[in-house]
Tab-separated table of C-alpha atoms in Angstrom:
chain	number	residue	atom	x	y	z
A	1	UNK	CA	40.231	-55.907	-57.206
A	2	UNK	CA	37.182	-57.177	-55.854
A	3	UNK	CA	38.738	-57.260	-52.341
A	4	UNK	CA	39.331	-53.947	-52.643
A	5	UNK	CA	35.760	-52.710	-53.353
A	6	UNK	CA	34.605	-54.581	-50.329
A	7	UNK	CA	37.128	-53.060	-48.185
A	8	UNK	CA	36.183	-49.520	-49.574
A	9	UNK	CA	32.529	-50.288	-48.643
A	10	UNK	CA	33.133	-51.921	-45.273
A	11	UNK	CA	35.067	-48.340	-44.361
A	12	UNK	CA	32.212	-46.251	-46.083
A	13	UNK	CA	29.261	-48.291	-44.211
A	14	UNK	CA	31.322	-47.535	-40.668
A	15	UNK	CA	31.559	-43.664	-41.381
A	16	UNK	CA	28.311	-43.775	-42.095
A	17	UNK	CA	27.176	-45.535	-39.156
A	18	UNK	CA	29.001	-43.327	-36.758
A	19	UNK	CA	27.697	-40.055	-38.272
A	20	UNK	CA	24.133	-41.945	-38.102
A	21	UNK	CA	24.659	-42.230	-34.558
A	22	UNK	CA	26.069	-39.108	-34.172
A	23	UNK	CA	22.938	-37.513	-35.375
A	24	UNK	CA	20.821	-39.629	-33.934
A	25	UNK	CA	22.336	-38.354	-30.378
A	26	UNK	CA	22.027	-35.028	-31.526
A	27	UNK	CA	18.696	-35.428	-31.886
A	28	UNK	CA	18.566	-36.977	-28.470
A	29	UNK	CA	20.275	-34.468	-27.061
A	30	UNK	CA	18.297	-31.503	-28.528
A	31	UNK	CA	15.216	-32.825	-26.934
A	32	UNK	CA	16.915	-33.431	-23.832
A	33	UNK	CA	17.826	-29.621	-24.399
A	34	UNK	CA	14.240	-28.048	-24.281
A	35	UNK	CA	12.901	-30.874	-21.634
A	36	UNK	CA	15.843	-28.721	-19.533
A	37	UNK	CA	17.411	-32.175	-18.631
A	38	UNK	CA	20.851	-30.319	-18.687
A	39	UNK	CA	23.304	-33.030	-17.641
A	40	UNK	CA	21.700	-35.499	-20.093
A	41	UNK	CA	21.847	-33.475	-22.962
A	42	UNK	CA	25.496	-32.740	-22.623
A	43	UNK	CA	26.421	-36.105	-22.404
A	44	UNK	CA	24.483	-37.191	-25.365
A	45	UNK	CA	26.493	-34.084	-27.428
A	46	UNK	CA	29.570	-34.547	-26.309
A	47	UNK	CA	29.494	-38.455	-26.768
A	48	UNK	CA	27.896	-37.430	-30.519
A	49	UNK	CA	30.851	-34.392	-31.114
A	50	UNK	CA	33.405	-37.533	-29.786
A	51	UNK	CA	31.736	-40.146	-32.212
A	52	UNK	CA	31.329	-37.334	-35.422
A	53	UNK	CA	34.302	-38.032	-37.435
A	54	UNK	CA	34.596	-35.852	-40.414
A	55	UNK	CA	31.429	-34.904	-40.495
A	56	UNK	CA	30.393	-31.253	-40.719
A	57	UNK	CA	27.801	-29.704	-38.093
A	58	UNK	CA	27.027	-25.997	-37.682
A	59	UNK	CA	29.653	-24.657	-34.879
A	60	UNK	CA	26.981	-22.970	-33.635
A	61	UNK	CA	26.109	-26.751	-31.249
A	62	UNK	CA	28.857	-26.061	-29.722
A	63	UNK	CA	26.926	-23.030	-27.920
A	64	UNK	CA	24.908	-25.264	-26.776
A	65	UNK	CA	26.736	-28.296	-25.562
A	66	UNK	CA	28.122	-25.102	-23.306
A	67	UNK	CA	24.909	-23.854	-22.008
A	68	UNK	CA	23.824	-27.724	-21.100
A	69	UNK	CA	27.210	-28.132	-19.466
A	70	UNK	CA	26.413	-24.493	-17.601
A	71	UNK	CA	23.296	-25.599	-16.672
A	72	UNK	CA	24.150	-28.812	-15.381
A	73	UNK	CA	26.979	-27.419	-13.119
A	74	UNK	CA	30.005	-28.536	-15.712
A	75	UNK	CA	32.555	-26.551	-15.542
A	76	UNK	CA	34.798	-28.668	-17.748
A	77	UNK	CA	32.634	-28.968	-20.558
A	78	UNK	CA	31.228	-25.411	-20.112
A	79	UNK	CA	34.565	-23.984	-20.625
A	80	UNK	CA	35.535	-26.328	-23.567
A	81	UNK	CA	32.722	-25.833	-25.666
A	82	UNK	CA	31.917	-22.423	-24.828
A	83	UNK	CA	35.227	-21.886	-25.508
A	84	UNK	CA	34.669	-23.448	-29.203
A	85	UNK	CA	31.762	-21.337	-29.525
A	86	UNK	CA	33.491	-18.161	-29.015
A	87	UNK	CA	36.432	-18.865	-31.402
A	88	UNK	CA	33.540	-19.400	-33.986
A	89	UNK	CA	32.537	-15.790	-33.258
A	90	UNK	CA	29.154	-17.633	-31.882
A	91	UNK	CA	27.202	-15.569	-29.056
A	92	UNK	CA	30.125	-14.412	-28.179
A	93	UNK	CA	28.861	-12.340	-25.317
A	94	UNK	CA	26.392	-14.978	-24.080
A	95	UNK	CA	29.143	-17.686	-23.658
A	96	UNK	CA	31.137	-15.282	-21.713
A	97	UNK	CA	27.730	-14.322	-19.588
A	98	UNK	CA	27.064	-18.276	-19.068
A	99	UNK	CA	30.394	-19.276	-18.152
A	100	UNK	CA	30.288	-16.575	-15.511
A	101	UNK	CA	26.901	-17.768	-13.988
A	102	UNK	CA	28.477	-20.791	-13.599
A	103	UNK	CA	31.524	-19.891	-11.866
A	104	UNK	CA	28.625	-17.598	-9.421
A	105	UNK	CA	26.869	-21.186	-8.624
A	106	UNK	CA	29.965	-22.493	-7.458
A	107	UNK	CA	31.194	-19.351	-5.671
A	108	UNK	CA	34.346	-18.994	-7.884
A	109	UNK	CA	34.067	-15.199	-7.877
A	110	UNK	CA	37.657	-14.609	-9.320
A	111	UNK	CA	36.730	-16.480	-12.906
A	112	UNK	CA	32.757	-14.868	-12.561
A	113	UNK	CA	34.214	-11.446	-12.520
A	114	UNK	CA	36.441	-12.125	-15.469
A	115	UNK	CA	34.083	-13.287	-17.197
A	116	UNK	CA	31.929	-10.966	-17.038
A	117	UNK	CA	33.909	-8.531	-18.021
A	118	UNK	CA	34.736	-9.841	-21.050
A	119	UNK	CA	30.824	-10.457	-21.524
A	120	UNK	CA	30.139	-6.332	-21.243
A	121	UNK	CA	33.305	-5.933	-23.434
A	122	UNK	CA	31.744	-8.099	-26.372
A	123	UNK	CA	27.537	-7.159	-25.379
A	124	UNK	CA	26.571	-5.873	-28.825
A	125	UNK	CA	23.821	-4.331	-27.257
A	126	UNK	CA	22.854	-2.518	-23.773
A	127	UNK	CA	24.691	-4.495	-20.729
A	128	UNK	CA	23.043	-3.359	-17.995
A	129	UNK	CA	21.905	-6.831	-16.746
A	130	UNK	CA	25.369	-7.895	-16.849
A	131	UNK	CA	27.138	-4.960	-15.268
A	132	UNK	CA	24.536	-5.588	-12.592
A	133	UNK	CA	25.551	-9.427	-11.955
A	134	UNK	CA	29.213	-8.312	-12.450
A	135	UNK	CA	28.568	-5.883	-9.402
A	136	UNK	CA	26.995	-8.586	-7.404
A	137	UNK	CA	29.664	-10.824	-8.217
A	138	UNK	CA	32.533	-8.001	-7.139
A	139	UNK	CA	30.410	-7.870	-4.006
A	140	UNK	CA	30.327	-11.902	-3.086
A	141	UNK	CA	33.838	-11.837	-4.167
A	142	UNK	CA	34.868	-8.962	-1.746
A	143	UNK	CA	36.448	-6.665	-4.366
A	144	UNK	CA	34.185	-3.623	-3.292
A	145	UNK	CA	35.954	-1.001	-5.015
A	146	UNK	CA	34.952	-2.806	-8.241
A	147	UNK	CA	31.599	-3.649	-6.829
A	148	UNK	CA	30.552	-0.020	-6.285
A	149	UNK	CA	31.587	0.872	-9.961
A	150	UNK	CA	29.809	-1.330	-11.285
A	151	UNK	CA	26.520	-0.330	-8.905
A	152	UNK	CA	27.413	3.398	-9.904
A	153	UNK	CA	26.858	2.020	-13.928
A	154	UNK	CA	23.157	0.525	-13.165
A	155	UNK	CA	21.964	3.985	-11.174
A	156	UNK	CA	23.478	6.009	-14.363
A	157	UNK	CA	21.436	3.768	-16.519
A	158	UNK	CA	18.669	3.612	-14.728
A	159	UNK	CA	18.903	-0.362	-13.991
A	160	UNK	CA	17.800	-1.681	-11.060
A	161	UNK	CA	18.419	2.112	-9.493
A	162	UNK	CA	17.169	1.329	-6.190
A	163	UNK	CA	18.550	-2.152	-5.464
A	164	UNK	CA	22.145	-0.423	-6.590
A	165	UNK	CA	22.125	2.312	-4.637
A	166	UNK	CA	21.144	0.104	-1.440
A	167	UNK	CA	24.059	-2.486	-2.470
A	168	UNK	CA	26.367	0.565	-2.624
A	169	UNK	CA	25.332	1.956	0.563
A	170	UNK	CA	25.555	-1.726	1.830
A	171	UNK	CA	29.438	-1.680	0.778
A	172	UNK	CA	30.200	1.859	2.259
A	173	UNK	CA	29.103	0.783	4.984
A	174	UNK	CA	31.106	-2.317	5.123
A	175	UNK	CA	34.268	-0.091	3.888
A	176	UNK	CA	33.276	1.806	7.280
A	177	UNK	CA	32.670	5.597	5.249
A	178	UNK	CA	29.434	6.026	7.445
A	179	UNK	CA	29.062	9.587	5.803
A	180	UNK	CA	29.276	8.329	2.329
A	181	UNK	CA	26.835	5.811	3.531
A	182	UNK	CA	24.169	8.093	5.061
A	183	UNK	CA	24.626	10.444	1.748
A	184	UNK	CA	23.777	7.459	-0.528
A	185	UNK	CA	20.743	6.438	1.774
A	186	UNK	CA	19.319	10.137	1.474
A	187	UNK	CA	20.076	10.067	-2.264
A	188	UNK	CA	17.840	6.827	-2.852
A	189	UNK	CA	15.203	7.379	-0.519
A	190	UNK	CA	14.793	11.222	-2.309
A	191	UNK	CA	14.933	9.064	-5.845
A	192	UNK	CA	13.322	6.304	-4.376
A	193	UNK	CA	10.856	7.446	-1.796
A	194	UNK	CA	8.959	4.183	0.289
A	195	UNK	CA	11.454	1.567	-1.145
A	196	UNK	CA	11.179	-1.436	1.443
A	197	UNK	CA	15.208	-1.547	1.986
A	198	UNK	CA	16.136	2.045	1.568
A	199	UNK	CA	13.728	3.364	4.147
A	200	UNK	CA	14.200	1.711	7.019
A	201	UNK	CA	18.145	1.680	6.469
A	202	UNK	CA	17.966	5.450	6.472
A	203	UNK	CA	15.697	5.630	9.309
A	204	UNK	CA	18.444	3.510	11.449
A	205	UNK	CA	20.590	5.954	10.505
A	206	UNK	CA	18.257	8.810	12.186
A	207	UNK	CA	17.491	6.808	14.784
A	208	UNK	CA	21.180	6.233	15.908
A	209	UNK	CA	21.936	10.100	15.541
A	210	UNK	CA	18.571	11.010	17.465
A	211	UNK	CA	20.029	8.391	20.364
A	212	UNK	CA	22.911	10.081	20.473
A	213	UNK	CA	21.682	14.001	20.922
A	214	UNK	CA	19.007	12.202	23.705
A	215	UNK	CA	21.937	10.791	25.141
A	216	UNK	CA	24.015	14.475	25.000
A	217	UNK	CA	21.039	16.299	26.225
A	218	UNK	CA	20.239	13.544	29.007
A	219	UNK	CA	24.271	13.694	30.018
A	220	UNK	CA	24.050	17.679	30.794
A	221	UNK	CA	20.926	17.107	32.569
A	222	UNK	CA	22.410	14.712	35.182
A	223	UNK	CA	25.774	16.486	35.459
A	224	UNK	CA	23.312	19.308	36.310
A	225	UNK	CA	21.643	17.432	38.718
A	226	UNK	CA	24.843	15.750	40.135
A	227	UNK	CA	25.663	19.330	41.218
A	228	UNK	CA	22.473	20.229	42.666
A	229	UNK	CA	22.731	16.675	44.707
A	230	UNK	CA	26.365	17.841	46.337
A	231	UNK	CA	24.921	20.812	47.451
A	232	UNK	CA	27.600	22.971	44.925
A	233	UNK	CA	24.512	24.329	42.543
A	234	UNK	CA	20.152	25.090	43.402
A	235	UNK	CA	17.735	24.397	40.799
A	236	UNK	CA	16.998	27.815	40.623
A	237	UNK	CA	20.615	28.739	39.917
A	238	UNK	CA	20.478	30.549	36.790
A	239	UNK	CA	23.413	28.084	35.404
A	240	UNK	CA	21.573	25.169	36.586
A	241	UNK	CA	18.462	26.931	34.355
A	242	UNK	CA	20.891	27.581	31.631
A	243	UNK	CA	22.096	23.613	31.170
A	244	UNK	CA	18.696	22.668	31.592
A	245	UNK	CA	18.196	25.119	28.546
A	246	UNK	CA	21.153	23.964	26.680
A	247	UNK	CA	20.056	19.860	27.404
A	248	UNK	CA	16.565	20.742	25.562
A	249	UNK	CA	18.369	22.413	22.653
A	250	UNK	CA	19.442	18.720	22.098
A	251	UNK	CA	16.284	17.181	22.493
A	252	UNK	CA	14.964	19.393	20.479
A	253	UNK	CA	17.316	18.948	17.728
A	254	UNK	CA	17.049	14.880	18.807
A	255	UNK	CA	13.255	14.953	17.842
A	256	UNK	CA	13.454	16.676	14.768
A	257	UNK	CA	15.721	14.000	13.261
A	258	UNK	CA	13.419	11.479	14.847
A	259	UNK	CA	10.554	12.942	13.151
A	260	UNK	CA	12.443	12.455	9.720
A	261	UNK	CA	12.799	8.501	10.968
A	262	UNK	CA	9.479	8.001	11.932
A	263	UNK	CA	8.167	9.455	8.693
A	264	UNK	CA	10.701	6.700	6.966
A	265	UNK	CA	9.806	4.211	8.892
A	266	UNK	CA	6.820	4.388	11.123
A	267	UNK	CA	7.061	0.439	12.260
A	268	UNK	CA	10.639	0.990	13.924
A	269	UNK	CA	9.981	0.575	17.829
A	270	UNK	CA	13.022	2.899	18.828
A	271	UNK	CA	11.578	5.558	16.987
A	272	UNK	CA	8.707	6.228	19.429
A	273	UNK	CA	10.592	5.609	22.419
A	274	UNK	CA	13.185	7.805	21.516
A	275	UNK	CA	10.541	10.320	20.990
A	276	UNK	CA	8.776	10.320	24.164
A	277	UNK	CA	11.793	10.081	26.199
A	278	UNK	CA	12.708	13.386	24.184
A	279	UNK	CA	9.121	15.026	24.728
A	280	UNK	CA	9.383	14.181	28.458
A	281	UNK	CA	13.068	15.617	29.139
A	282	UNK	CA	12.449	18.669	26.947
A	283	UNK	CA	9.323	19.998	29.399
């Protein structure tokens, strides 16, 4: 009998001692937590959670053991714990949100956008920052398609409108629909008039199409004065006066669209150039 008791207290002092130390690393570990010394605090829990025995702690820890092992770049631990955390129904949305952050930082775009997904699926409130990182994510990841929806979702709400649209332009433009792409460059700089990207995008776009009616008008000019060189046509022809007519109707239409990029974007170099090469041909 008396062997007995001492055996029943030499197994109650070792329980005790390991859920002493477990605690005592939780402790540790939840000032490690707010000193944001990630990788330190996740060691400290999970050697803690190994060491716990039958004792009961909150399952909300598990949430976050999983946001030090996000932090810290663990993708092992981040998906075990996080993975505990959901089952207990514990920031659900958040775990899926973290996980996918993580999977961002180390470019695993595939597991980001699933993750996401399942992050706006659970949000219990508005998920615009998410649907916005999901986006971005569909963009890195090269599934544009996606991408764009998800860009479409922040301009509805009204999150992040301008930094959308560009992205979506961005990915038109990529997808080669250079209509589509102008159309959604007039669209934010009309919503967003001045914005730093959006401007000077669209007045690329006017700059390239004022090139190209310079370039028409200039081409009927010299075929014109090809002519007049052989001997086959006088400059005071009346259809050597006519293409000279019809090469200024494309100036003229040149510097009007020019106009429209300078007012857009007044720094571009092209702009002026384009403008009195225009001016010059059109006298």
């Amino acid at each position: 009998m008396k062997h007995g008791l001492l055996l029943v207290a030499a197994v109650f002092f070792t329980v005790f001692s390991y859920a002493q130390d477990a605690a005592e690393k939780i402790n540790q570990a939840n000032e490690a937590l707010k000193a944001k010394d990630y990788a330190k605090a996740f060691t400290l829990y999970d050697e803690a959670m190994n060491n716990i025995g039958d004792v009961q702690v909150d399952a909300s820890i598990n949430y976050n053991i999983g946001y030090a092992a996000c932090e810290s770049g663990n993708v092992e631990g981040a998906v075990k714990y996080m993975g505990k955390a959901i089952e207990a129904g514990v920031n659900v949305s958040k775990c899926h949100e973290n996980l996918a952050d993580l999977y961002v930082k180390k470019k695993d775009y595939a597991n980001a956008i699933a993750s996401y997904d399942k992050a706006i699926a659970t949000a219990t409130d508005k998920a615009d920052v998410i649907i916005f990182k999901a986006a971005s994510a569909a963009y890195n990841g090269n599934e544009l398609d996606k991408s764009i929806e998800g860009f479409n979702k922040c301009i509805e709400n009204g999150y992040k409108g301008e930094t959308a649209l560009f992205y979506k332009a961005t990915i038109l433009k990529k997808q080669g629909k250079d209509a589509e792409y102008k159309t959604t460059l007039e669209e934010g700089a009309a919503k967003f008039p001045g914005d730093s990207k959006i401007a000077p995008a669209l007045a690329k776009v006017y700059v390239s199409e004022g090139n190209e009616l310079y370039k028409k008008g200039a081409a009927i000019v010299s075929g014109a004065n090809e002519k007049v060189n052989k001997g086959t046509l006088k400059t005071d022809d009346p259809a050597y006066i006519a293409e000279v007519e019809k090469s200024k109707v494309e100036f003229k239409a040149a510097i009007a669209i020019l106009e429209k990029a300078k007012a857009l974007d007044a720094t571009n170099k092209n702009v002026q150039t384009l403008l009195d090469a225009c001016a010059a041909a059109s006298k």
